[in-house]
């Protein structure tokens, strides 16, 4: 009879088999079952205001493992993965703590808490004028939130629409860090064709102040029988802001109105940024007369008739002077080409020029784009179809000082004068055919170096004829009946649809979107633009094309934004990789109807600042950003 095996030996054998990978205590070939253990994280994180932070954990234990993240001790809905990314942070998130509970069938464990520190945004950005600066480059180089990695339909979209009482044709403007009733706010300013000015909190959409710029008993102007701005004309052009004038800063805007007796008025207003109350001397009526025998002249002077004009061109603030330029209603005569300047403190008219004093037409349209200015204080404008004299004086200027269909340089040092210009060899025939430069807007380029090491100071302009003109600001070329070879570059046919928009610039590239054409990037090498686009979008922009804007953080994370927007057409916001326009990052149709914001207007420029994109609509401003 054998002796029984001792219990001690059996237990030892089982333990040995388990240690050697044999069948575990529960059988099979896997390791022994175990409760979860946390081997790494989460750790404290830091994020700039408006950005997201990611917490993660590494855990071991018998699968499957499940996760539940907590914020300040409370479970976060849907946060059930090994990592958790917060929504874009607010100031209230500073100091919040995050932990995670890891669970399996054999137990659970909760990690230590990790704190989130929310820092101020890398830079708060103001947008105080059309296309961001007086050069009209349309670039914001301090955008620290929006990047090519997070501008996509999963993370980015429509947040809200700021309601307004009429068409928003002007670009929304942004003032950051403004003290309003004891609270620091970023503020967006919206103006409408109903003659109203709105201020909203730019971050959460809280309405702040609304005022009307119509006089007592007045209405907005009718459309004067022209469908370009219809059914009413109030504030068409983009205002301009000076944060250094007045108690809180001042917004300047021009409004058109009509009184009970049928008289039309154009007035320049100066409004306090906080209260939107009229500042001292505001408003001032726009009136002018200029020596000449041109359209609507009397007694040797051309007279400005406020009924015959609308202020479409974005206002320019330069050296303490607010400059305005005037478009007609369609081509309804009589009209000529007016440029006026007002002292920003007294609102006295201190600068005055008529670019067609002895002819007719020659309005300044520029698709709503502002006149541009350079570092020397010179001003640049593209003039619409109108009288031009091919007969030149001894200095090469038109004999009667009429500059229809020309690219002009103005000096406003003491009085407004034309200091240089460029007119195409076929200026008169193009003007007669309404194929003018004035449908586009000018842009001043930064200093560039040519292949021989010489600094070049250039500006660009384009209109209806499909050419992209690059002029030397020190010698624009004037007029040569034999051709355009006297200018820096004439890139014929590169914008075949014609330009009814304003360009943009970023990091040695110039961006244009012609009517019916793609968004194109022309690369600059040795102070010359490439004769063909370096890259272009895969989709085309119907009339009127698009006026792009650029956001970037220095030279990184650059995005080109453009709005597909025409009267009566569904508006679409597009975002493209600035280095490769064929790479569309986002458009507002990608998420079905989630990001739709209605129809477009004619000339819409998006504003990008502090992690948001603002787009004018027929009844307000659509605000896009990172989704909550």
C-alpha positions as CSV (number, residue, x, y, z in Angstrom):
1,X,0.0,0.0,0.0
2,X,1.5,3.4,-1.2
3,X,1.8,6.3,1.1
4,X,-0.5,9.3,0.3
5,X,1.1,12.4,-1.3
6,X,1.3,15.2,1.2
7,X,-0.7,18.3,0.8
8,X,2.4,20.3,1.0
9,X,4.0,18.7,-2.0
10,X,0.8,19.2,-4.2
11,X,0.7,22.9,-3.3
12,X,4.4,23.3,-4.1
13,X,4.0,21.6,-7.5
14,X,1.1,23.9,-8.4
15,X,3.0,27.0,-7.5
16,X,6.0,25.8,-9.5
17,X,3.9,25.1,-12.6
18,X,2.3,28.6,-12.4
19,X,5.8,30.2,-12.1
20,X,7.0,28.2,-15.2
21,X,4.1,29.3,-17.4
22,X,2.1,26.1,-17.1
23,X,-1.6,25.9,-16.4
24,X,-2.6,28.6,-13.9
25,X,-4.7,28.1,-10.9
26,X,-7.7,28.5,-13.1
27,X,-6.3,26.4,-16.0
28,X,-5.4,27.5,-19.5
29,X,-2.1,29.0,-20.7
30,X,-2.3,32.7,-19.7
31,X,-1.0,34.5,-16.6
32,X,-2.8,34.5,-13.3
33,X,-5.7,36.9,-13.1
34,X,-5.0,40.2,-11.4
35,X,-6.8,43.5,-10.5
36,X,-5.7,46.6,-12.4
37,X,-2.6,48.6,-11.4
38,X,-1.6,52.1,-12.6
39,X,2.0,52.1,-13.9
40,X,2.2,55.7,-15.3
41,X,0.3,59.0,-15.2
42,X,-1.7,61.1,-15.3
43,X,0.7,64.0,-14.9
44,X,0.1,67.7,-14.5
45,X,-0.6,69.6,-17.7
46,X,-0.5,73.2,-18.9
47,X,-2.5,74.8,-21.7
48,X,-2.9,78.3,-23.1
49,X,-6.3,79.8,-22.8
50,X,-8.5,78.5,-25.6
51,X,-6.3,75.4,-26.2
52,X,-6.9,71.8,-25.1
53,X,-4.9,69.6,-22.7
54,X,-4.5,65.8,-22.8
55,X,-4.2,63.6,-19.8
56,X,-3.3,59.9,-20.1
57,X,-2.7,56.8,-18.0
58,X,-0.9,53.5,-18.5
59,X,-2.5,50.6,-16.6
60,X,-1.8,46.8,-16.3
61,X,-4.0,44.0,-15.2
62,X,-6.2,41.3,-16.6
63,X,-8.1,42.6,-19.7
64,X,-10.5,44.0,-20.5
65,X,-9.8,47.3,-18.7
66,X,-12.3,50.1,-18.6
67,X,-11.6,53.8,-17.8
68,X,-13.6,56.6,-16.3
69,X,-12.1,60.1,-16.1
70,X,-13.1,62.6,-13.5
71,X,-12.9,66.4,-13.3
72,X,-12.7,67.8,-9.8
73,X,-14.0,64.4,-8.5
74,X,-17.0,64.2,-10.9
75,X,-17.2,61.7,-13.8
76,X,-16.9,63.2,-17.3
77,X,-19.5,62.0,-19.7
78,X,-18.0,59.9,-22.6
79,X,-14.4,60.1,-21.2
80,X,-13.8,56.3,-21.2
81,X,-10.5,55.8,-23.0
82,X,-6.9,55.6,-21.7
83,X,-6.5,59.3,-22.5
84,X,-8.7,62.3,-22.2
85,X,-8.5,65.6,-24.1
86,X,-10.3,68.6,-22.6
87,X,-12.4,71.0,-24.6
88,X,-10.8,74.4,-25.4
89,X,-9.9,75.8,-22.0
90,X,-11.4,78.8,-20.3
91,X,-10.1,80.8,-17.3
92,X,-12.4,78.7,-15.0
93,X,-10.4,75.5,-15.9
94,X,-7.3,76.9,-14.2
95,X,-6.5,74.6,-11.2
96,X,-9.0,71.9,-12.1
97,X,-7.9,68.4,-11.2
98,X,-8.2,65.3,-13.4
99,X,-8.1,61.6,-12.3
100,X,-9.1,58.3,-13.8
101,X,-10.6,55.1,-12.4
102,X,-9.4,51.9,-14.0
103,X,-11.6,48.8,-13.6
104,X,-11.7,45.2,-14.6
105,X,-13.6,42.1,-13.4
106,X,-11.2,41.7,-10.5
107,X,-11.2,45.2,-9.0
108,X,-10.7,48.9,-9.6
109,X,-8.1,51.6,-8.8
110,X,-8.3,55.4,-9.0
111,X,-5.2,57.3,-10.0
112,X,-3.8,60.3,-8.1
113,X,-5.2,63.6,-9.3
114,X,-3.3,65.8,-11.9
115,X,-3.8,69.5,-12.0
116,X,-4.4,71.7,-15.1
117,X,-2.8,75.1,-15.3
118,X,-4.4,77.5,-17.8
119,X,-2.1,80.3,-19.0
120,X,-2.9,83.4,-20.9
121,X,-3.1,83.0,-24.6
122,X,0.2,83.4,-26.4
123,X,-1.0,86.7,-27.8
124,X,-4.3,88.5,-28.0
125,X,-4.9,89.9,-31.4
126,X,-6.6,93.1,-32.5
127,X,-8.0,93.5,-36.0
128,X,-8.5,97.2,-36.3
129,X,-8.7,97.8,-40.1
130,X,-9.5,96.0,-43.3
131,X,-7.2,93.1,-43.9
132,X,-5.4,93.6,-40.6
133,X,-2.9,96.3,-41.6
134,X,-2.4,99.3,-43.8
135,X,-0.4,97.3,-46.3
136,X,-3.6,95.1,-46.6
137,X,-1.7,91.8,-46.3
138,X,-4.7,90.1,-44.5
139,X,-2.3,88.1,-42.3
140,X,-2.6,87.5,-38.5
141,X,0.7,86.1,-37.4
142,X,-0.2,85.7,-33.7
143,X,-2.9,83.0,-33.9
144,X,-2.0,80.5,-31.2
145,X,-5.1,78.3,-31.2
146,X,-6.2,77.4,-34.7
147,X,-3.8,75.0,-36.5
148,X,-3.9,72.6,-39.4
149,X,-4.1,69.8,-36.9
150,X,-7.4,71.0,-35.3
151,X,-9.2,72.8,-38.1
152,X,-11.2,69.9,-39.3
153,X,-14.9,69.0,-39.2
154,X,-14.4,66.8,-36.1
155,X,-12.9,69.5,-34.0
156,X,-13.9,72.8,-35.6
157,X,-17.2,74.3,-36.7
158,X,-20.0,76.9,-36.3
159,X,-20.4,78.1,-32.7
160,X,-23.1,80.8,-33.1
161,X,-24.4,83.5,-35.3
162,X,-24.4,87.1,-33.9
163,X,-27.7,88.6,-35.0
164,X,-27.8,92.0,-36.8
165,X,-30.5,94.0,-38.5
166,X,-29.2,94.1,-42.0
167,X,-26.6,93.0,-44.5
168,X,-23.1,92.8,-43.0
169,X,-20.9,93.9,-46.0
170,X,-18.0,95.2,-43.9
171,X,-15.3,93.0,-42.3
172,X,-15.9,92.5,-38.6
173,X,-13.3,94.1,-36.4
174,X,-11.8,92.9,-33.1
175,X,-10.5,94.7,-30.0
176,X,-8.9,92.5,-27.4
177,X,-8.6,93.0,-23.7
178,X,-11.1,95.9,-23.5
179,X,-12.4,96.9,-20.1
180,X,-16.2,96.9,-20.3
181,X,-18.1,97.6,-17.1
182,X,-15.3,96.3,-15.0
183,X,-14.7,93.1,-17.0
184,X,-12.0,92.5,-19.5
185,X,-13.4,91.3,-22.8
186,X,-12.4,90.6,-26.3
187,X,-15.0,92.6,-28.4
188,X,-16.2,92.1,-32.0
189,X,-17.7,95.1,-33.8
190,X,-20.3,94.6,-36.5
191,X,-21.8,97.2,-38.8
192,X,-24.8,96.8,-41.1
193,X,-26.5,98.3,-44.2
194,X,-29.4,99.2,-41.8
195,X,-27.1,101.9,-40.4
196,X,-26.4,100.1,-37.1
197,X,-23.2,99.4,-35.1
198,X,-23.1,96.4,-32.7
199,X,-20.5,95.3,-30.2
200,X,-20.5,91.7,-28.9
201,X,-18.3,89.7,-26.6
202,X,-16.1,88.0,-29.2
203,X,-15.6,84.8,-27.1
204,X,-19.1,84.0,-25.8
205,X,-21.4,86.1,-28.1
206,X,-22.9,88.2,-25.3
207,X,-24.5,91.3,-26.8
208,X,-23.0,94.5,-25.4
209,X,-24.2,97.7,-27.2
210,X,-26.2,98.6,-30.3
211,X,-26.5,102.1,-31.8
212,X,-28.0,103.5,-35.0
213,X,-26.1,106.1,-37.0
214,X,-29.2,107.4,-38.7
215,X,-30.1,111.0,-37.9
216,X,-33.4,111.9,-36.2
217,X,-36.3,111.1,-38.6
218,X,-34.0,109.6,-41.2
219,X,-34.0,106.2,-42.9
220,X,-31.2,104.4,-44.7
221,X,-30.7,105.3,-48.3
222,X,-32.6,103.3,-51.0
223,X,-30.4,101.5,-53.5
224,X,-30.5,104.4,-55.9
225,X,-31.7,102.2,-58.7
226,X,-28.6,100.0,-58.6
227,X,-28.6,96.4,-57.4
228,X,-25.0,96.4,-56.2
229,X,-26.0,97.2,-52.6
230,X,-29.7,96.5,-52.1
231,X,-32.3,97.0,-50.8
232,X,-30.8,99.7,-48.5
233,X,-27.5,101.5,-48.1
234,X,-26.3,102.3,-44.6
235,X,-22.8,101.3,-43.6
236,X,-21.1,99.5,-46.5
237,X,-17.4,100.0,-45.9
238,X,-15.2,98.4,-43.2
239,X,-14.6,100.9,-40.3
240,X,-11.3,101.6,-38.8
241,X,-10.3,101.7,-35.1
242,X,-7.7,103.7,-33.1
243,X,-7.3,102.4,-29.6
244,X,-5.3,105.5,-28.6
245,X,-7.9,108.2,-29.3
246,X,-10.6,109.0,-26.7
247,X,-11.1,107.6,-23.2
248,X,-11.4,104.0,-24.4
249,X,-10.5,104.1,-28.1
250,X,-12.5,105.2,-31.1
251,X,-14.2,103.5,-34.0
252,X,-14.7,105.5,-37.3
253,X,-17.5,104.6,-39.7
254,X,-19.3,106.3,-42.6
255,X,-23.1,105.9,-42.9
256,X,-25.4,106.9,-45.7
257,X,-29.0,108.1,-44.9
258,X,-32.0,109.8,-46.3
259,X,-34.2,112.5,-44.6
260,X,-37.9,113.2,-44.8
261,X,-37.5,115.7,-47.5
262,X,-35.7,113.2,-49.8
263,X,-32.2,114.6,-49.2
264,X,-29.3,112.1,-49.0
265,X,-26.5,112.4,-46.4
266,X,-23.1,110.9,-46.0
267,X,-21.5,111.3,-42.5
268,X,-18.3,110.3,-40.8
269,X,-18.9,109.1,-37.2
270,X,-16.4,108.7,-34.3
271,X,-17.7,106.3,-31.7
272,X,-16.4,105.4,-28.2
273,X,-15.4,101.7,-28.2
274,X,-17.2,100.9,-24.9
275,X,-20.4,102.9,-25.1
276,X,-20.6,103.4,-28.9
277,X,-21.5,107.0,-28.1
278,X,-20.6,109.8,-30.5
279,X,-17.2,111.4,-29.6
280,X,-16.6,115.2,-29.7
281,X,-17.2,116.8,-33.1
282,X,-19.0,113.6,-34.3
283,X,-20.7,113.2,-36.7
284,X,-19.5,115.4,-39.5
285,X,-21.3,115.7,-42.9
286,X,-19.2,114.7,-46.0
287,X,-19.0,117.6,-48.5
288,X,-16.4,118.7,-51.0
289,X,-15.7,120.8,-54.1
290,X,-12.5,120.6,-56.1
291,X,-11.1,122.7,-59.0
292,X,-12.1,121.3,-62.3
293,X,-14.6,121.1,-65.2
294,X,-15.5,117.5,-64.9
295,X,-18.8,115.8,-64.2
296,X,-21.1,117.7,-61.8
297,X,-19.0,120.8,-61.9
298,X,-20.1,124.3,-61.4
299,X,-18.2,127.6,-61.6
300,X,-14.9,125.9,-62.2
301,X,-15.3,123.3,-59.4
302,X,-16.4,119.7,-59.3
303,X,-19.0,119.2,-56.5
304,X,-19.5,116.1,-54.4
305,X,-23.2,115.1,-54.4
306,X,-23.8,112.6,-51.5
307,X,-26.7,111.0,-53.3
308,X,-24.4,109.9,-56.2
309,X,-21.9,107.9,-54.1
310,X,-21.5,105.1,-51.5
311,X,-18.4,104.6,-49.4
312,X,-17.5,101.0,-50.3
313,X,-13.7,101.1,-49.8
314,X,-12.5,100.2,-46.3
315,X,-11.4,103.2,-44.3
316,X,-7.7,103.9,-44.0
317,X,-6.2,105.5,-40.9
318,X,-2.7,106.9,-41.5
319,X,-0.7,109.4,-39.5
320,X,-3.8,110.7,-37.7
321,X,-5.9,111.0,-40.8
322,X,-9.0,108.9,-41.7
323,X,-9.1,108.5,-45.5
324,X,-12.2,107.7,-47.5
325,X,-12.7,106.9,-51.2
326,X,-15.9,106.9,-53.0
327,X,-17.7,104.5,-55.4
328,X,-20.7,105.4,-57.6
329,X,-24.0,103.5,-57.8
330,X,-23.4,101.2,-60.8
331,X,-22.1,103.6,-63.5
332,X,-24.9,106.1,-63.0
333,X,-23.6,109.5,-64.0
334,X,-22.6,112.1,-62.9
335,X,-19.7,111.0,-60.7
336,X,-15.9,111.3,-60.5
337,X,-13.1,109.9,-58.3
338,X,-13.0,111.4,-54.8
339,X,-10.4,110.8,-52.0
340,X,-10.9,112.7,-48.7
341,X,-9.0,112.8,-45.4
342,X,-10.3,113.8,-42.0
343,X,-8.4,114.6,-38.8
344,X,-9.2,111.8,-36.5
345,X,-9.5,114.1,-33.4
346,X,-11.3,117.1,-34.8
347,X,-13.0,115.4,-37.8
348,X,-12.0,118.4,-39.9
349,X,-11.5,117.7,-43.6
350,X,-7.8,118.2,-44.1
351,X,-7.0,116.3,-47.3
352,X,-8.9,116.4,-50.6
353,X,-8.3,115.1,-54.1
354,X,-10.3,114.4,-57.2
355,X,-8.7,111.9,-59.5
356,X,-10.9,112.8,-62.4
357,X,-11.3,116.6,-62.0
358,X,-11.7,117.4,-65.7
359,X,-13.5,114.2,-66.9
360,X,-16.1,111.8,-65.8
361,X,-16.4,108.5,-63.9
362,X,-13.3,107.0,-62.3
363,X,-14.9,105.8,-59.0
364,X,-12.9,103.8,-56.5
365,X,-14.5,100.4,-55.8
366,X,-11.8,97.9,-54.9
367,X,-14.4,95.2,-54.0
368,X,-14.6,96.7,-50.5
369,X,-10.8,96.5,-50.0
370,X,-9.1,99.5,-48.4
371,X,-6.6,101.8,-50.0
372,X,-3.1,100.5,-49.0
373,X,-0.2,102.4,-47.5
374,X,3.5,101.8,-47.2
375,X,6.2,102.6,-44.6
376,X,6.9,106.0,-46.2
377,X,3.3,107.2,-45.9
378,X,2.4,106.8,-49.6
379,X,-1.2,105.6,-50.4
380,X,-2.2,103.3,-53.2
381,X,-5.5,103.0,-55.0
382,X,-6.9,101.2,-58.1
383,X,-9.2,103.6,-60.0
384,X,-12.3,102.4,-61.9
385,X,-13.2,103.0,-65.5
386,X,-13.1,106.7,-66.3
387,X,-11.3,109.5,-68.3
388,X,-7.6,109.1,-68.9
389,X,-5.5,111.4,-71.1
390,X,-2.9,109.5,-73.1
391,X,-1.4,113.0,-73.8
392,X,1.2,113.4,-71.1
393,X,2.8,116.5,-69.6
394,X,6.6,117.0,-69.4
395,X,6.7,114.8,-66.2
396,X,4.8,112.0,-67.8
397,X,1.5,112.6,-66.0
398,X,-1.9,112.9,-67.8
399,X,-2.2,116.4,-69.2
400,X,-5.5,117.2,-67.4
401,X,-4.8,115.1,-64.2
402,X,-7.5,112.5,-65.0
403,X,-6.4,109.0,-63.8
404,X,-9.2,106.7,-65.0
405,X,-8.4,103.0,-64.8
406,X,-5.0,103.6,-63.2
407,X,-2.9,102.3,-60.3
408,X,-2.1,105.5,-58.4
409,X,0.3,106.5,-55.6
410,X,-0.7,109.4,-53.4
411,X,1.2,111.5,-50.9
412,X,-0.8,112.9,-48.0
413,X,2.1,114.6,-46.3
414,X,0.4,118.1,-46.3
415,X,-2.1,117.9,-49.2
416,X,-3.2,114.9,-51.3
417,X,-1.3,114.7,-54.6
418,X,-0.6,112.1,-57.2
419,X,3.1,111.3,-56.9
420,X,3.3,108.4,-59.3
421,X,1.0,106.0,-61.3
422,X,0.8,103.1,-63.7
423,X,-1.7,102.9,-66.5
424,X,-1.9,100.0,-69.0
425,X,-1.0,100.6,-72.6
426,X,-4.6,99.9,-73.6
427,X,-6.0,102.0,-70.7
428,X,-8.5,104.0,-72.8
429,X,-10.0,100.9,-74.6
430,X,-10.2,98.9,-71.4
431,X,-11.9,101.8,-69.7
432,X,-14.4,102.2,-72.5
433,X,-15.1,98.5,-72.3
434,X,-15.5,98.6,-68.5
435,X,-12.6,96.2,-68.2
436,X,-10.9,98.3,-65.5
437,X,-8.4,97.8,-62.7
438,X,-10.8,99.2,-60.1
439,X,-12.6,95.9,-59.5
440,X,-9.7,94.7,-57.5
441,X,-7.8,96.1,-54.5
442,X,-4.1,97.0,-54.0
443,X,-1.6,95.4,-51.6
444,X,1.8,96.6,-50.5
445,X,4.5,93.8,-50.3
446,X,7.2,93.8,-47.6
447,X,10.7,94.8,-48.7
448,X,12.2,92.1,-50.9
449,X,15.7,91.4,-52.3
450,X,16.3,90.7,-56.0
451,X,18.9,88.3,-57.5
452,X,21.5,91.0,-57.4
453,X,21.1,91.8,-53.7
454,X,19.1,95.0,-54.3
455,X,16.2,95.8,-52.0
456,X,12.9,96.1,-53.9
457,X,9.7,97.9,-52.7
458,X,6.7,96.5,-54.6
459,X,2.9,96.6,-54.7
460,X,0.4,94.4,-56.5
461,X,-2.9,95.0,-58.2
462,X,-5.3,93.2,-60.5
463,X,-8.6,93.9,-62.1
464,X,-10.9,92.6,-64.8
465,X,-8.4,92.0,-67.5
466,X,-6.8,88.8,-66.1
467,X,-3.4,90.4,-65.6
468,X,-1.5,90.5,-62.2
469,X,0.5,93.8,-62.1
470,X,3.5,94.2,-59.9
471,X,4.8,97.7,-59.6
472,X,8.0,99.2,-58.2
473,X,6.8,101.7,-55.6
474,X,9.8,103.9,-56.4
475,X,9.1,104.0,-60.1
476,X,5.6,102.7,-61.0
477,X,6.1,103.1,-64.7
478,X,3.4,105.7,-65.7
479,X,2.0,105.2,-69.2
480,X,3.6,103.8,-72.3
481,X,1.5,103.4,-75.4
482,X,3.7,100.6,-76.8
483,X,3.2,98.2,-73.8
484,X,3.6,97.5,-70.1
485,X,7.3,96.6,-70.2
486,X,8.2,99.6,-68.1
487,X,6.7,98.1,-64.9
488,X,8.3,95.5,-62.6
489,X,6.1,92.6,-63.8
490,X,3.0,92.1,-65.9
491,X,1.8,88.6,-65.5
492,X,-0.7,88.4,-68.3
493,X,-3.6,85.9,-68.1
494,X,-2.7,84.4,-64.7
495,X,-6.1,85.4,-63.3
496,X,-8.3,84.6,-66.3
497,X,-11.6,85.1,-64.6
498,X,-10.8,88.7,-63.6
499,X,-10.5,89.9,-60.1
500,X,-13.3,91.3,-58.0
501,X,-11.6,90.8,-54.7
502,X,-8.5,91.7,-52.6
503,X,-5.3,89.6,-52.3
504,X,-3.4,88.3,-49.3
505,X,0.3,87.8,-48.5
506,X,2.1,85.3,-46.3
507,X,5.7,84.1,-46.1
508,X,6.8,85.0,-49.7
509,X,3.5,84.0,-51.3
510,X,0.7,86.2,-52.8
511,X,-2.8,84.7,-52.8
512,X,-5.5,85.5,-55.3
513,X,-8.9,84.0,-56.1
514,X,-10.3,85.3,-59.4
515,X,-13.9,85.0,-60.4
516,X,-14.8,81.4,-61.3
517,X,-11.2,80.4,-60.6
518,X,-9.2,78.6,-57.9
519,X,-7.4,80.1,-54.9
520,X,-3.9,80.5,-56.2
521,X,-0.5,81.0,-54.4
522,X,2.2,82.9,-56.4
523,X,5.6,82.3,-54.9
524,X,8.1,85.1,-54.7
525,X,11.7,84.4,-55.6
526,X,14.3,87.1,-56.0
527,X,11.6,89.8,-55.8
528,X,9.7,88.3,-58.7
529,X,6.3,86.5,-58.6
530,X,6.1,83.1,-60.3
531,X,4.4,83.2,-63.7
532,X,2.3,80.2,-62.7
533,X,0.8,79.4,-59.3
534,X,3.0,77.3,-57.1
535,X,-0.1,75.7,-55.7
536,X,-3.9,76.1,-56.0
537,X,-7.1,74.9,-54.5
538,X,-9.0,72.0,-56.0
539,X,-12.2,73.9,-56.1
540,X,-13.2,77.2,-57.8
541,X,-14.9,80.3,-56.4
542,X,-17.9,81.6,-58.4
543,X,-18.5,85.3,-58.8
544,X,-17.0,87.4,-57.2
545,X,-14.1,85.0,-56.3
546,X,-12.8,85.4,-52.8
547,X,-10.8,87.8,-50.6
548,X,-8.6,85.5,-48.5
549,X,-7.2,86.0,-45.1
550,X,-4.3,84.2,-43.4
551,X,-3.8,83.0,-39.8
552,X,-0.4,81.7,-38.5
553,X,1.7,81.6,-35.5
554,X,4.8,83.3,-36.8
555,X,5.7,81.3,-39.8
556,X,4.1,78.1,-38.6
557,X,0.6,76.6,-38.6
558,X,-0.5,78.8,-41.5
559,X,-4.0,78.5,-42.8
560,X,-5.6,80.5,-45.7
561,X,-9.3,81.2,-45.2
562,X,-11.7,82.1,-47.9
563,X,-15.5,82.5,-48.2
564,X,-17.4,81.2,-51.1
565,X,-20.0,84.0,-51.0
566,X,-22.3,85.6,-53.5
567,X,-25.7,87.3,-53.2
568,X,-28.4,84.6,-53.1
569,X,-25.8,81.8,-53.0
570,X,-25.2,79.4,-50.0
571,X,-22.1,80.7,-48.3
572,X,-19.3,78.3,-47.5
573,X,-16.2,78.9,-45.3
574,X,-13.1,77.2,-46.6
575,X,-9.7,76.6,-44.8
576,X,-6.6,75.5,-46.8
577,X,-3.1,74.6,-45.8
578,X,-1.2,77.8,-46.7
579,X,1.8,75.7,-48.0
580,X,-0.4,73.5,-50.2
581,X,-3.7,74.9,-51.3
582,X,-4.7,71.5,-52.7
583,X,-5.0,70.4,-49.1
584,X,-8.4,71.7,-48.0
585,X,-8.5,71.3,-44.2
586,X,-12.1,72.2,-43.7
587,X,-15.2,73.6,-45.3
588,X,-18.6,74.4,-43.7
589,X,-20.4,71.7,-45.8
590,X,-18.4,68.8,-44.5
591,X,-20.5,68.2,-41.4
592,X,-23.8,68.1,-43.3
593,X,-26.0,71.1,-42.2
594,X,-24.3,71.5,-38.8
595,X,-22.1,74.4,-39.9
596,X,-24.4,76.1,-42.5
597,X,-24.8,79.8,-41.9
598,X,-27.1,81.0,-44.7
599,X,-26.5,82.8,-47.9
600,X,-23.5,85.0,-48.7
601,X,-23.0,88.7,-49.5
602,X,-21.0,90.0,-52.4
603,X,-17.6,90.9,-51.0
604,X,-16.9,89.0,-47.7
605,X,-13.6,88.9,-45.9
606,X,-13.2,86.5,-42.9
607,X,-11.6,87.9,-39.8
608,X,-9.5,85.5,-37.7
609,X,-8.5,86.3,-34.1
610,X,-7.9,84.6,-30.8
611,X,-9.1,81.1,-31.9
612,X,-12.2,82.3,-33.8
613,X,-13.2,83.1,-37.4
614,X,-15.9,85.7,-38.0
615,X,-17.8,85.8,-41.3
616,X,-20.4,88.5,-42.4
617,X,-23.8,87.3,-43.5
618,X,-27.0,88.9,-44.7
619,X,-28.3,89.1,-41.2
620,X,-25.4,88.9,-38.8
621,X,-21.9,87.4,-38.3
622,X,-21.2,83.7,-38.2
623,X,-18.6,82.7,-35.5
624,X,-16.5,79.6,-36.0
625,X,-14.1,78.0,-33.6
626,X,-13.0,74.8,-31.9
627,X,-16.1,72.8,-30.9
628,X,-16.9,72.3,-27.2
